[in-house]
GROMACS .gro file of C-alpha atoms in nm:
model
  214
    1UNK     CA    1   7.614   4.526   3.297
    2UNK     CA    2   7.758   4.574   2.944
    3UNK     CA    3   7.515   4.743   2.723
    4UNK     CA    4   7.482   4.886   2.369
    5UNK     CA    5   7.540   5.301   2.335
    6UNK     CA    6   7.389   5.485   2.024
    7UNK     CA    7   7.541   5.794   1.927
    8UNK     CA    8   7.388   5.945   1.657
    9UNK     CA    9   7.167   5.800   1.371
   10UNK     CA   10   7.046   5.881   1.051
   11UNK     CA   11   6.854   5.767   0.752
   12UNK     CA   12   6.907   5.798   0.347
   13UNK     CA   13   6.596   5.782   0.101
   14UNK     CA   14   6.616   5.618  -0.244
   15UNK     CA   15   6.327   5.770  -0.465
   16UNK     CA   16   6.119   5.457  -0.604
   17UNK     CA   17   6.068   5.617  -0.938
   18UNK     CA   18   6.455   5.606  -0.943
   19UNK     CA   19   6.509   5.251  -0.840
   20UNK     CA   20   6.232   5.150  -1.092
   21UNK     CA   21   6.462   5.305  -1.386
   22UNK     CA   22   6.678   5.021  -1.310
   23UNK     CA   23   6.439   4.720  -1.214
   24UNK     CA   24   6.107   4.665  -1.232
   25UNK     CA   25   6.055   4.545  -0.946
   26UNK     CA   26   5.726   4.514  -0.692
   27UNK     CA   27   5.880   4.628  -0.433
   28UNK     CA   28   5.948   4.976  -0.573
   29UNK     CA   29   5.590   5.117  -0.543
   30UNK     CA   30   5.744   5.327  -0.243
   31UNK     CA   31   6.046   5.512  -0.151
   32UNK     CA   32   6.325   5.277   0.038
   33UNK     CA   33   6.578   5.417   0.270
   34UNK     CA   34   6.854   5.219   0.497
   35UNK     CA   35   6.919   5.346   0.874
   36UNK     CA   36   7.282   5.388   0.977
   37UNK     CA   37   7.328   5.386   1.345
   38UNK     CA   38   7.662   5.480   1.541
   39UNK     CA   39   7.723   5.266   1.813
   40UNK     CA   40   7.954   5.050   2.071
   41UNK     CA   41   7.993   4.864   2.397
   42UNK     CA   42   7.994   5.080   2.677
   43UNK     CA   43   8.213   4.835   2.837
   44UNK     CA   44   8.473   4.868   2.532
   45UNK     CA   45   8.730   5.076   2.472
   46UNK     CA   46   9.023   5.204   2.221
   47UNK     CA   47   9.337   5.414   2.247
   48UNK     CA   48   9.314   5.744   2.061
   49UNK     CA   49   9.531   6.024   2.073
   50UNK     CA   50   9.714   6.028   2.383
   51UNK     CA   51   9.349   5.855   2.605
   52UNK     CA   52   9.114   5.586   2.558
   53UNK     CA   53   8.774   5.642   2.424
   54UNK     CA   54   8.474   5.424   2.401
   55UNK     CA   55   8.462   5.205   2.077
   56UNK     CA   56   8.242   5.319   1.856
   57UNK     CA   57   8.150   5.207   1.435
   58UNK     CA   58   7.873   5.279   1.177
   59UNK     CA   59   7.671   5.004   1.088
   60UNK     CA   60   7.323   4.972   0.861
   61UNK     CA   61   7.058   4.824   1.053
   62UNK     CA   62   6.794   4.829   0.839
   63UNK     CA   63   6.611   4.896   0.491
   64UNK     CA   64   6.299   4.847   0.296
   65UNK     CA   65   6.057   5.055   0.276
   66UNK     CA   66   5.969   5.289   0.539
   67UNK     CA   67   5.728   5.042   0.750
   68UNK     CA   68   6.005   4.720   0.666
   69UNK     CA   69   6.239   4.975   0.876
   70UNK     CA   70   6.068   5.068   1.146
   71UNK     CA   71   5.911   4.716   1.189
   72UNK     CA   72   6.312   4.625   1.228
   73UNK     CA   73   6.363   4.919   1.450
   74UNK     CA   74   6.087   4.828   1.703
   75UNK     CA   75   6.274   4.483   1.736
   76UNK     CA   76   6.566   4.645   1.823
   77UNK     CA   77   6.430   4.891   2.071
   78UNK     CA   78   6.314   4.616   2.303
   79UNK     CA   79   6.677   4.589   2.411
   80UNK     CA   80   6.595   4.914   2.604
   81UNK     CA   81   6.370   4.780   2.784
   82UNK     CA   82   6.608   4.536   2.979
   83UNK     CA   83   6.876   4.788   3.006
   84UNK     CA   84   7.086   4.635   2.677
   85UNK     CA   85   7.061   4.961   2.521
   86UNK     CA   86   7.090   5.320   2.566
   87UNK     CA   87   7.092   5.640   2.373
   88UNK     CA   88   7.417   5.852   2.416
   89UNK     CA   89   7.382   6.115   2.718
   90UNK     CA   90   7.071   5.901   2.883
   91UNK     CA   91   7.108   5.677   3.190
   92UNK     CA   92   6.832   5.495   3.056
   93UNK     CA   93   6.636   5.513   2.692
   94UNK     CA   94   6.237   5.357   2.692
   95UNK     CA   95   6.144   5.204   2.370
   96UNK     CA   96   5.968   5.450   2.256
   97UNK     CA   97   6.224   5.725   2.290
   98UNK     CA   98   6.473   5.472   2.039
   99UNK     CA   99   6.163   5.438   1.804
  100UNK     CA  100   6.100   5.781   1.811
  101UNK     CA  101   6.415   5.884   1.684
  102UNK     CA  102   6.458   5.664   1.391
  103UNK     CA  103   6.067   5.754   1.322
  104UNK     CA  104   6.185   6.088   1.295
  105UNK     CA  105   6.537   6.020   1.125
  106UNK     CA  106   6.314   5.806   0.830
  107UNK     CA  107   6.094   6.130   0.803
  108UNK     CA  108   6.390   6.349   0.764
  109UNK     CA  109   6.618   6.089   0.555
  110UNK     CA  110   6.867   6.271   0.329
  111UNK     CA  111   7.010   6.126  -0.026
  112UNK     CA  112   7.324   5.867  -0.101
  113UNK     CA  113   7.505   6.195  -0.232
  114UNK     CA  114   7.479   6.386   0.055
  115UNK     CA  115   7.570   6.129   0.363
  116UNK     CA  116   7.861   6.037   0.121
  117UNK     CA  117   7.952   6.395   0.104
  118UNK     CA  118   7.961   6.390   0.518
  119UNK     CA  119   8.207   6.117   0.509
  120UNK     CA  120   8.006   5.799   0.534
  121UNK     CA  121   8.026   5.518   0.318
  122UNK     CA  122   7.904   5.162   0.224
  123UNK     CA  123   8.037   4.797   0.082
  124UNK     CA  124   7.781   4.516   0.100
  125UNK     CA  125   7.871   4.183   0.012
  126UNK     CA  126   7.579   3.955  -0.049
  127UNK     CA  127   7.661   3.561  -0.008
  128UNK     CA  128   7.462   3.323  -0.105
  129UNK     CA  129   7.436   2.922  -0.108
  130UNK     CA  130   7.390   2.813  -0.473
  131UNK     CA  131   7.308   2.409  -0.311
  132UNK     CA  132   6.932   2.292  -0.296
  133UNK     CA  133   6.815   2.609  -0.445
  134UNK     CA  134   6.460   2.666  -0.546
  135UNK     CA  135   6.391   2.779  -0.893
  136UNK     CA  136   6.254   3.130  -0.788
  137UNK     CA  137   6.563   3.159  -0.561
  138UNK     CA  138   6.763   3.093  -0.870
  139UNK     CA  139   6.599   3.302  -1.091
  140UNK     CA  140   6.640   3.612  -0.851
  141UNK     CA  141   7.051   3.511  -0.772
  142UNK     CA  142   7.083   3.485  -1.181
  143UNK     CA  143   6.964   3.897  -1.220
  144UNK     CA  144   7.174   3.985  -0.898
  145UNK     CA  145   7.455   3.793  -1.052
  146UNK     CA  146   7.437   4.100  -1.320
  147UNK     CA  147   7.499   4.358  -1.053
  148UNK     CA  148   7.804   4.442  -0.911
  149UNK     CA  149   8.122   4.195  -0.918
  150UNK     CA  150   8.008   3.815  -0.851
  151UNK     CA  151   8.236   3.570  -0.742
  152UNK     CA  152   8.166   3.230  -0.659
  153UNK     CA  153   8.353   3.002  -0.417
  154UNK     CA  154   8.256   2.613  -0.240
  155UNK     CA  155   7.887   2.666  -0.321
  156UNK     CA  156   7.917   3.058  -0.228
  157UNK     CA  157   7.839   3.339  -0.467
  158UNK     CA  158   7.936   3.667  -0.317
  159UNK     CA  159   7.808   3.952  -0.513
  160UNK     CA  160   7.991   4.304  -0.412
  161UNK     CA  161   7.729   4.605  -0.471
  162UNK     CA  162   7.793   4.954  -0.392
  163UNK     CA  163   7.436   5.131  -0.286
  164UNK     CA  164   7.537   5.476  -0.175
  165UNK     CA  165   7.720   5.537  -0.536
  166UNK     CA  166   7.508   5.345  -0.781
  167UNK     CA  167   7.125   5.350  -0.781
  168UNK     CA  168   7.159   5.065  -0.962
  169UNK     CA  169   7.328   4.870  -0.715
  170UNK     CA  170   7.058   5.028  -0.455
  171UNK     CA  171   6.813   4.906  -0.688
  172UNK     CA  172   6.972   4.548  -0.636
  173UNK     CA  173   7.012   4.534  -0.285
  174UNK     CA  174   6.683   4.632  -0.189
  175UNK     CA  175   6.462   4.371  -0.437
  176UNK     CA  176   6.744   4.105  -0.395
  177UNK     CA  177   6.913   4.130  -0.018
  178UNK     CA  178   6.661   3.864   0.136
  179UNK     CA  179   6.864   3.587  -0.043
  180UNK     CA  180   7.153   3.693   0.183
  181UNK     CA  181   6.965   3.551   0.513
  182UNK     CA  182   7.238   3.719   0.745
  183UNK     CA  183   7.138   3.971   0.982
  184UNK     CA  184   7.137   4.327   0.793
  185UNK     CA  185   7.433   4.473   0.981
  186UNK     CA  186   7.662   4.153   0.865
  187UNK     CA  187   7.595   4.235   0.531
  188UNK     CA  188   7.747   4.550   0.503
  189UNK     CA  189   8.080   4.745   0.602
  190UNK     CA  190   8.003   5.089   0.664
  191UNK     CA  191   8.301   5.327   0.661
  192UNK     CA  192   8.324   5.695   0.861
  193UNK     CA  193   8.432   5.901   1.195
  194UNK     CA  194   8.263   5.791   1.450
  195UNK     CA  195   8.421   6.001   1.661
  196UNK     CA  196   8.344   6.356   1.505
  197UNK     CA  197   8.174   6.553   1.807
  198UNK     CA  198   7.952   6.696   1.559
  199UNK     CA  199   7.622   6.514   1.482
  200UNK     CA  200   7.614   6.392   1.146
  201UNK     CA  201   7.248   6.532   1.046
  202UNK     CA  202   7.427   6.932   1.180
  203UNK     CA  203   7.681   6.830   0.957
  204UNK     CA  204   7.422   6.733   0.658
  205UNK     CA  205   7.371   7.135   0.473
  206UNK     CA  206   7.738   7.171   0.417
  207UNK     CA  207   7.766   6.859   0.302
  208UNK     CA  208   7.436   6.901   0.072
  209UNK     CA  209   7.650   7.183  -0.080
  210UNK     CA  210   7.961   6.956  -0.154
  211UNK     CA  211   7.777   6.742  -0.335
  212UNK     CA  212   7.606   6.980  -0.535
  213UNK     CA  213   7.935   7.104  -0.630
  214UNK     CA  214   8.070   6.805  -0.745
   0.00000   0.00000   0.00000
């Protein structure tokens, strides 16, 4: 039966008293964080080098606050239960093993500097239907329309934000994403190896140094 493999995971925190420099928002009484996850189908696969390996991409699957992600995360762990989904290295993963991990990966989450310094980056591209909208819908698409580079196309407004670089754009994405109703992960391109043997939170002090340096 084809089934989902995770690889690694990780989490990034985005200090509220930073985010509120930039909106004053009610969400920001707390820290917010996103969860990248490394996964494919273990049914899937792609040529590299002179072999096939399993396909394998970054994605964000969640962010909010920490409870917003971990009530996300326990969704997606019930796919355990019925066999849909698997941790890399297990034959089978319980639910609680999945939420224990990302539990953990929230209380260790590093900073946007230092998961860009290990190679991993982020596009999102929020699009939203300007028809039939109410006025509080409006008022919130008019102040993302001020972040990154809007574009509007048959009733469309895509607004282009880049979280992991600007805490602005962060800032933006986290009080205004719900307008986008799309899943999370279709929200967002996430770019990196996902085939460095290495896991990326081993990789993290070296990295912390890179960006320090820059």
């Amino acid at each position: 039966m084809s089934h989902r493999i995770v690889y690694d995971l990780i989490a990034v925190r985005f200090p509220a008293e930073i985010l509120r420099t930039h909106i004053d928002h009610h969400q920001f009484y707390a820290d917010c964080f996103m969860a990248f996850e490394l996964g494919g189908d273990n049914n899937l696969y792609i040529h590299r080098g002179t072999g096939e390996q399993r396909a394998r991409s970054w994605d964000v699957l969640a962010l909010g606050r920490d409870w917003e992600v971990m009530r996300q995360v326990v969704t997606y762990a019930a796919s355990c239960e019925g066999g849909g989904m698997r941790l890399s290295g297990a034959r089978h993963t319980q639910a609680e093993t999945y939420i224990r991990r990302y539990r953990q990966a929230v209380a260790d989450a590093t900073t946007p500097e230092t998961i860009e310094a290990a190679g991993i980056g982020c596009a999102v591209a929020l699009k939203i239907a300007t028809t039939d909208l109410p006025d509080w819908r409006a008022k919130d698409l008019a102040a993302l329309r001020t972040f990154g580079r809007a574009s509007e196309a048959d009733g469309i407004v895509s607004v282009e934000l880049s979280p992991l670089r600007d805490m602005a754009h962060a800032a933006a994405l986290f009080a205004w994403h719900h307008l986008d109703e799309r899943p999370v992960y279709n929200k967002m391109r996430v770019h990196g190896d996902g085939y460095e043997r290495t896991p990326i939170s081993k990789r993290l002090p070296a990295a912390a140094q890179r960006a320090l340096a820059v």
